[in-house]
Coordinates of C-alpha atoms in Angstrom, one line a residue:
X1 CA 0.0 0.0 0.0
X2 CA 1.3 3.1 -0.7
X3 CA 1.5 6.3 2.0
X4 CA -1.4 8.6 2.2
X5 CA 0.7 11.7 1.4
X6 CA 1.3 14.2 3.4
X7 CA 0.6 18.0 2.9
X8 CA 2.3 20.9 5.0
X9 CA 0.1 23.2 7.6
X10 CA -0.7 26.5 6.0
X11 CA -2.4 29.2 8.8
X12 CA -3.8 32.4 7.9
X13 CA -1.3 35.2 7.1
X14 CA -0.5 37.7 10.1
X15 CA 0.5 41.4 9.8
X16 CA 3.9 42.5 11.5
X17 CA 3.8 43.3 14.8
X18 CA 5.3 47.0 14.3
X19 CA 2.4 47.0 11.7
X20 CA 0.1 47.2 14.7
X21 CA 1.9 49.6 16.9
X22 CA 1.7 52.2 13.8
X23 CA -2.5 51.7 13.6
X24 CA -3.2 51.9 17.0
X25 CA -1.8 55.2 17.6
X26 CA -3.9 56.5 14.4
X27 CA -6.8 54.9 15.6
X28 CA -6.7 56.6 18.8
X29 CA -6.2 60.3 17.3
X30 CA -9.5 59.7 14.9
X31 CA -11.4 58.2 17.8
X32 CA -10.3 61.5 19.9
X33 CA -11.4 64.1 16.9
X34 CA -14.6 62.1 17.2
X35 CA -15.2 62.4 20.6
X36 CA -13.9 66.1 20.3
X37 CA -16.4 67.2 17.6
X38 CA -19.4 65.4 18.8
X39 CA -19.6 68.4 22.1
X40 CA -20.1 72.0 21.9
X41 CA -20.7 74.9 24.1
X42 CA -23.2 78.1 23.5
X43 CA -22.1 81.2 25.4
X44 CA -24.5 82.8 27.4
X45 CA -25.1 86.1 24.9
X46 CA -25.5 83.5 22.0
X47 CA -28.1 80.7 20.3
X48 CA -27.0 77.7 18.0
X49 CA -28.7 76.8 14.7
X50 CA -28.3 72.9 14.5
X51 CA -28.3 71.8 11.0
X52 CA -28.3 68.1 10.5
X53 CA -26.9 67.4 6.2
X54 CA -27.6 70.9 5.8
X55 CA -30.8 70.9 6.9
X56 CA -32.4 72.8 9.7
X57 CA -32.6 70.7 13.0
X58 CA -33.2 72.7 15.9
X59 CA -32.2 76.3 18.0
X60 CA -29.8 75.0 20.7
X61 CA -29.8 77.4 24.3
X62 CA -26.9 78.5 25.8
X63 CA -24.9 75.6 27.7
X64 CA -23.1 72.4 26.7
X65 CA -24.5 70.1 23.9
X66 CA -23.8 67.5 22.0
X67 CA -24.0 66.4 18.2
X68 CA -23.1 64.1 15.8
X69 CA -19.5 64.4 14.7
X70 CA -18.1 64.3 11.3
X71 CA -19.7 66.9 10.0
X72 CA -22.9 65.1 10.5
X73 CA -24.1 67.5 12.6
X74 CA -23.2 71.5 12.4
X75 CA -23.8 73.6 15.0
X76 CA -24.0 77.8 13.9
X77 CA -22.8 80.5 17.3
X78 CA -25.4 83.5 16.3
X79 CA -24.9 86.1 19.3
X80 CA -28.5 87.3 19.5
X81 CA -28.4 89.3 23.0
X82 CA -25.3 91.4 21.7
X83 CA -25.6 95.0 19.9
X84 CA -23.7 94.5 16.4
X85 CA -23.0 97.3 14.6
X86 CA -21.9 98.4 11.4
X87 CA -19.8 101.2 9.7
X88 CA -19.8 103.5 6.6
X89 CA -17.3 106.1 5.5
X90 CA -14.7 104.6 7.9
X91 CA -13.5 101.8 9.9
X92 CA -12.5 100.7 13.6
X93 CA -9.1 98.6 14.3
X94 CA -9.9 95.2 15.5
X95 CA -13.1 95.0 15.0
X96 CA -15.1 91.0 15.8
X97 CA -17.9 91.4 13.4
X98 CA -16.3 90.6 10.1
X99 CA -19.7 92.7 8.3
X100 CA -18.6 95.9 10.9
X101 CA -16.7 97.8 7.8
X102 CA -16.1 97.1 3.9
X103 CA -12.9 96.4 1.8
X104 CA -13.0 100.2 0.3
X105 CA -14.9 102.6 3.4
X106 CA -14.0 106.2 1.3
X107 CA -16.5 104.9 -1.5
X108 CA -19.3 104.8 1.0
X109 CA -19.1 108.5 2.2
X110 CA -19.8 110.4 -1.0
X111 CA -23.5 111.2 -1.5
X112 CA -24.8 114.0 -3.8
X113 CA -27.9 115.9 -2.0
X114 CA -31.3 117.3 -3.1
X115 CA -29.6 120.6 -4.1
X116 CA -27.0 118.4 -6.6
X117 CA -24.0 119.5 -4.0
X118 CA -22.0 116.5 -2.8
X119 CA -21.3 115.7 1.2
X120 CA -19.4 113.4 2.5
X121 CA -21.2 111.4 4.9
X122 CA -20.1 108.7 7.8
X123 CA -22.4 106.4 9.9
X124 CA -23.4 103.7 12.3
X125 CA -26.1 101.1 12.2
X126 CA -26.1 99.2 15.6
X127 CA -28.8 96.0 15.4
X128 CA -29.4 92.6 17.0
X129 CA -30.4 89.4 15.6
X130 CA -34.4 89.2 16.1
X131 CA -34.6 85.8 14.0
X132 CA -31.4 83.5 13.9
X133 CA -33.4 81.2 11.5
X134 CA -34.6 84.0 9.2
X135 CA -30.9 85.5 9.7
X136 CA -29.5 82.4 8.2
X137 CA -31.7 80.8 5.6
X138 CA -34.0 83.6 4.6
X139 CA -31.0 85.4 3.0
X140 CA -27.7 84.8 1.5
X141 CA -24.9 86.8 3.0
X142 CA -27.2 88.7 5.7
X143 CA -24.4 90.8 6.7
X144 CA -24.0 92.1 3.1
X145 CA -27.2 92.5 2.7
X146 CA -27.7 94.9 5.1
X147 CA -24.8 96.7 4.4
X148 CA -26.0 97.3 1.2
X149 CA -29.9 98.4 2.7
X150 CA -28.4 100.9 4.8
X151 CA -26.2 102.4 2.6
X152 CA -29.5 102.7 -0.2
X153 CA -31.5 104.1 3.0
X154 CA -28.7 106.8 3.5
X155 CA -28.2 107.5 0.4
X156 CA -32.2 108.2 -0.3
X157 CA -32.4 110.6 2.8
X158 CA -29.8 112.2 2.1
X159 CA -31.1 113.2 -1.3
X160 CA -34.1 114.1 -0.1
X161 CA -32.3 117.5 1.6
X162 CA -30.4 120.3 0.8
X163 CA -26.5 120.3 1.7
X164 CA -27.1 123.0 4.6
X165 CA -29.7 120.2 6.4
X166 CA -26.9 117.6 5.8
X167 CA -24.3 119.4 7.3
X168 CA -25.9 121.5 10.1
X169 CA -29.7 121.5 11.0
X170 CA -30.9 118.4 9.7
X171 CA -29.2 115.4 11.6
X172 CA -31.6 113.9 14.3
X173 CA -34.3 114.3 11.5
X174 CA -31.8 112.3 9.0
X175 CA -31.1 109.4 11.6
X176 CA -35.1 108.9 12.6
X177 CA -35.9 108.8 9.2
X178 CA -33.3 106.3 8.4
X179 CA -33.9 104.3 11.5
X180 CA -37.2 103.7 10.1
X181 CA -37.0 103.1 6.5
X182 CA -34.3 100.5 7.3
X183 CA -35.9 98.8 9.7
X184 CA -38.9 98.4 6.9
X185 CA -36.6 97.0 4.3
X186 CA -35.3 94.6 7.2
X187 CA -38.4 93.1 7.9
X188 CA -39.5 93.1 4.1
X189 CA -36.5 91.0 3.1
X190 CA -36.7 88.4 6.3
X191 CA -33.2 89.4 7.5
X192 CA -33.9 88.3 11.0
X193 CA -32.9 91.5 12.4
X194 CA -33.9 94.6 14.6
X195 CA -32.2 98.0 14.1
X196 CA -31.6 99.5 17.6
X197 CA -30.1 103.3 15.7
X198 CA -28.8 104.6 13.4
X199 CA -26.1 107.4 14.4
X200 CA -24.3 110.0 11.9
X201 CA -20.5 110.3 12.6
X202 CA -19.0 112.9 10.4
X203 CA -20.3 114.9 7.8
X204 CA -18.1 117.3 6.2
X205 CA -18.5 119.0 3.0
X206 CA -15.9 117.3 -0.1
X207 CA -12.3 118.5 0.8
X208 CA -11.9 121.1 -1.9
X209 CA -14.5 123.3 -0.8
X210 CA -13.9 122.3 3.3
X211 CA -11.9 125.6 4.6
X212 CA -14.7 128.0 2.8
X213 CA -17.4 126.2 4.2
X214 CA -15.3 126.0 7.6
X215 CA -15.9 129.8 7.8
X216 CA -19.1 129.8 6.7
X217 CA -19.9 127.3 9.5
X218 CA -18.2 129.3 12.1
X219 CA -20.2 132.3 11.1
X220 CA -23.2 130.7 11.1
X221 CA -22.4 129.6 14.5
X222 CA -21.7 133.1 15.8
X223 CA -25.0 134.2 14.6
X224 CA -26.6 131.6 16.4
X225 CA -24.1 132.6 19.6
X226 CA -25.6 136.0 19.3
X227 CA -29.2 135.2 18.6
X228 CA -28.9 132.7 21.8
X229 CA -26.8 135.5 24.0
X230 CA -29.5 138.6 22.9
X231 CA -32.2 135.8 23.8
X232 CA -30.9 135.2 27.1
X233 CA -30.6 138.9 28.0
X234 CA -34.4 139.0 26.5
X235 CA -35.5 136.4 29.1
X236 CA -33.9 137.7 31.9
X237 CA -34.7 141.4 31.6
X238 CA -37.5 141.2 30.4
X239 CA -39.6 138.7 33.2
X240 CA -37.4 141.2 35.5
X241 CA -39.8 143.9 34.4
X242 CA -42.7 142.5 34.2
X243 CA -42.3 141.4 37.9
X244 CA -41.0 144.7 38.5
X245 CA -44.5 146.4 36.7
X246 CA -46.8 143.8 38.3
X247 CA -45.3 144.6 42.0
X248 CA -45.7 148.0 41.6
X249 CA -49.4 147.6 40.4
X250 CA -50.6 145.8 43.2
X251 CA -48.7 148.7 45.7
X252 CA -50.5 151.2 44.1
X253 CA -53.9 148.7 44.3
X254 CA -52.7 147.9 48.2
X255 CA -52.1 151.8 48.5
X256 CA -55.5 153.4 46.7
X257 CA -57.3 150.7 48.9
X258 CA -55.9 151.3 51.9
X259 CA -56.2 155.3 51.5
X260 CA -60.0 154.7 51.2
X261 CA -60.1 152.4 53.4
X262 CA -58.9 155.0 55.7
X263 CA -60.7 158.0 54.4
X264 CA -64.2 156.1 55.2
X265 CA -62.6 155.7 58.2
X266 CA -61.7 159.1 58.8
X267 CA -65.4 160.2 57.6
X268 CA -67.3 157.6 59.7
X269 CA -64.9 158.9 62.9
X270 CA -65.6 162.5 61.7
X271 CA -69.8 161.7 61.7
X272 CA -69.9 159.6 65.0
X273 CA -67.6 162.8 66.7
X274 CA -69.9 165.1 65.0
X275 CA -73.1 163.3 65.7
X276 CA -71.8 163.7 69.3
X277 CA -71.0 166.8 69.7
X278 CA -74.5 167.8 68.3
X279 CA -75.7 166.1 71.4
X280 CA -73.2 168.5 73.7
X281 CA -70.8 170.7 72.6
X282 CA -69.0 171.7 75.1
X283 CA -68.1 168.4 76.8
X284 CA -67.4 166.8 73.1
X285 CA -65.2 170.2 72.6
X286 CA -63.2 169.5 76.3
X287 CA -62.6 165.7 75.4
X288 CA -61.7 167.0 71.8
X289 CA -58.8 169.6 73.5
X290 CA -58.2 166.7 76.2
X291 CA -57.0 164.3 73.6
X292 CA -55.1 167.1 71.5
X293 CA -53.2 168.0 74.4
X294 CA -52.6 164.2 75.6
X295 CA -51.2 163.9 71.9
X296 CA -48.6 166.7 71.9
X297 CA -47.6 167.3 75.2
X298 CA -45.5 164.2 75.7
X299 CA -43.6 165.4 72.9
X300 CA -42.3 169.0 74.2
X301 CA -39.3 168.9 76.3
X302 CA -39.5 171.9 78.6
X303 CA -43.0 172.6 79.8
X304 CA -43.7 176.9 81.2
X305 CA -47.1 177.3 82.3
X306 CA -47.6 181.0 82.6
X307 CA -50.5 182.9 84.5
X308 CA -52.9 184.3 82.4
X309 CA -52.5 188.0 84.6
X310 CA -48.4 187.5 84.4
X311 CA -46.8 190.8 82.5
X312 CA -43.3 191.4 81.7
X313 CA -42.5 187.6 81.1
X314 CA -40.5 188.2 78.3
X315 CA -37.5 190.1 80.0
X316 CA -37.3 187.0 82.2
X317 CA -37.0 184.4 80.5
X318 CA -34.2 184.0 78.1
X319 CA -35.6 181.7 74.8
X320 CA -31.9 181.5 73.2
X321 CA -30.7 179.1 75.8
X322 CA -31.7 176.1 76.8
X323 CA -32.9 175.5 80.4
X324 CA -30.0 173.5 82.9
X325 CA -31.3 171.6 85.3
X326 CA -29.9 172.7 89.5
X327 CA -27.3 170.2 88.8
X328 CA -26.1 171.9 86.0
X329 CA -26.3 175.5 86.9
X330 CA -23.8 174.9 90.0
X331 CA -20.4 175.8 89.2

């Protein structure tokens, strides 16, 4: 019989041992990105738009949250509680909104007014994000697109006015009106946002004509400096007067009332003497010389009662000199 023959083991091919080591380590470092990306955190000022293969999912609250990782799951930091704002003619060093100022700020200021004279114009829009969603999906580019509304709102107010409104008079009535009409496009377009103002910077005339209309300013604003000094004088001399007149009125009225107050007096004293002395004369005519005497005496220093049969008083009595008292007279 011949030998069954004989084959050789064969066993499954292995991979190196350094092999291994190299994987491992890789594997470790993607499983750590993983667990890195699937955890997020909101800030307190701030919502998240969730969006799940580009779709919406949800509006994450501040705190810590978690999502699918690998860009399953992609989570969108709007600050909605914080003012944003936005600038035109000019620009701010390290400014965090990336929409705050444009590539080219000196295009923005030039705006030709009702009266076909140019100004050069600089602003501020400062708004909050009302709608994240809307914000987000509602419009491409929100940021832009504002940008671009406010500049179109500025530009058709400031049209709407002559140079001298632009520059002096008309600013508060420029920024209202703007505040509103911006606000209007906002909501119109869905941009998800609220304008809070809409503040004017500096507005100067273009720089060729800027020293003549420097002095015409500065005239303009000594004629107001006068107009406001002669009013002030006018309001405090003037109320000074009328006090002044209507004080002296009511004297005289306090004065004319009192004087007849005291001439009815005077007449009704006068009648009720009279009325008595009708009744008897000559007692009413004693009390009457009585009371004259009562009044005047007290008022005379030295006092001579003479006798009505005295002669010869006047080589006596010496009316130059005063009268001494015994103290006096004794050397």
């Amino acid at each position: 019989m011949n030998p069954i023959p004989s084959f050789p083991m064969t066993s499954r091919p292995r991979l190196p041992r350094f092999k291994l080591m190299g994987i491992a380590p890789v594997i470790i470092i993607l499983l750590g990105i993983t667990a890195w990306s699937s955890w997020y955190t909101v800030p307190s000022d701030s919502v998240a738009i969730v969006q799940r293969f580009g779709k919406f999912q949800a509006e994450v609250q501040p705190g810590l949250h978690f999502k699918i990782p690998l860009g399953v799951d992609v989570a969108t930091i709007l600050p909605v509680k914080r003012q944003l704002k936005q600038e035109f003619g000019f620009y701010t060093e390290g400014a965090s909104n990336v929409d705050q100022y444009s590539d080219n700020p000196a295009a923005e200021s030039p705006m030709v007014t009702g009266d076909l004279n140019v100004a050069l114009v600089e602003w501020v829009v400062q708004y909050r994000i009302a709608e994240p969603t809307n914000y987000l999906f509602a419009v491409r580019e929100p940021g832009i697109t504002l940008r671009n509304a406010s500049e179109s709102v500025m530009r058709e107010v400031v049209g709407d006015r002559t140079v001298d409104e632009v520059l002096t008079i008309g600013r508060q009535e420029i920024e209202a009106e703007a505040l509103v009409k911006l606000q209007q496009l906002a909501t119109r377009y869905l941009m998800g946002v609220s304008i809070d103002q809409v503040q004017l910077k500096n507005i100067n005339p273009p720089r060729p004509v800027q020293e003549s209309f420097n002095e015409v300013n500065q005239a303009q604003q000594e004629k107001e400096k006068l107009i406001n000094e002669a009013r002030r004088d006018y309001n405090k001399v003037i109320p000074l007067a009328e006090g002044e007149k209507d004080q002296r009125i009511r004297e005289a009225e306090g004065y004319r009332v009192k004087r007849v107050n005291e001439a009815e007096g005077d007449v009704a004293r006068f009648n009720a003497v009279f009325t008595e002395y009708q009744k008897a004369p000559d007692i009413t005519q004693r009390r009457l010389y009585l009371e004259t005497m009562q009044a005047i005496l007290p008022g005379i220093q030295n006092k001579i009662v003479v006798d009505e049969g005295m002669k010869n008083l006047l080589p006596l009595l010496n009316l130059n000199t005063s009268q001494k008292t015994p103290a006096e007279a004794t050397p």
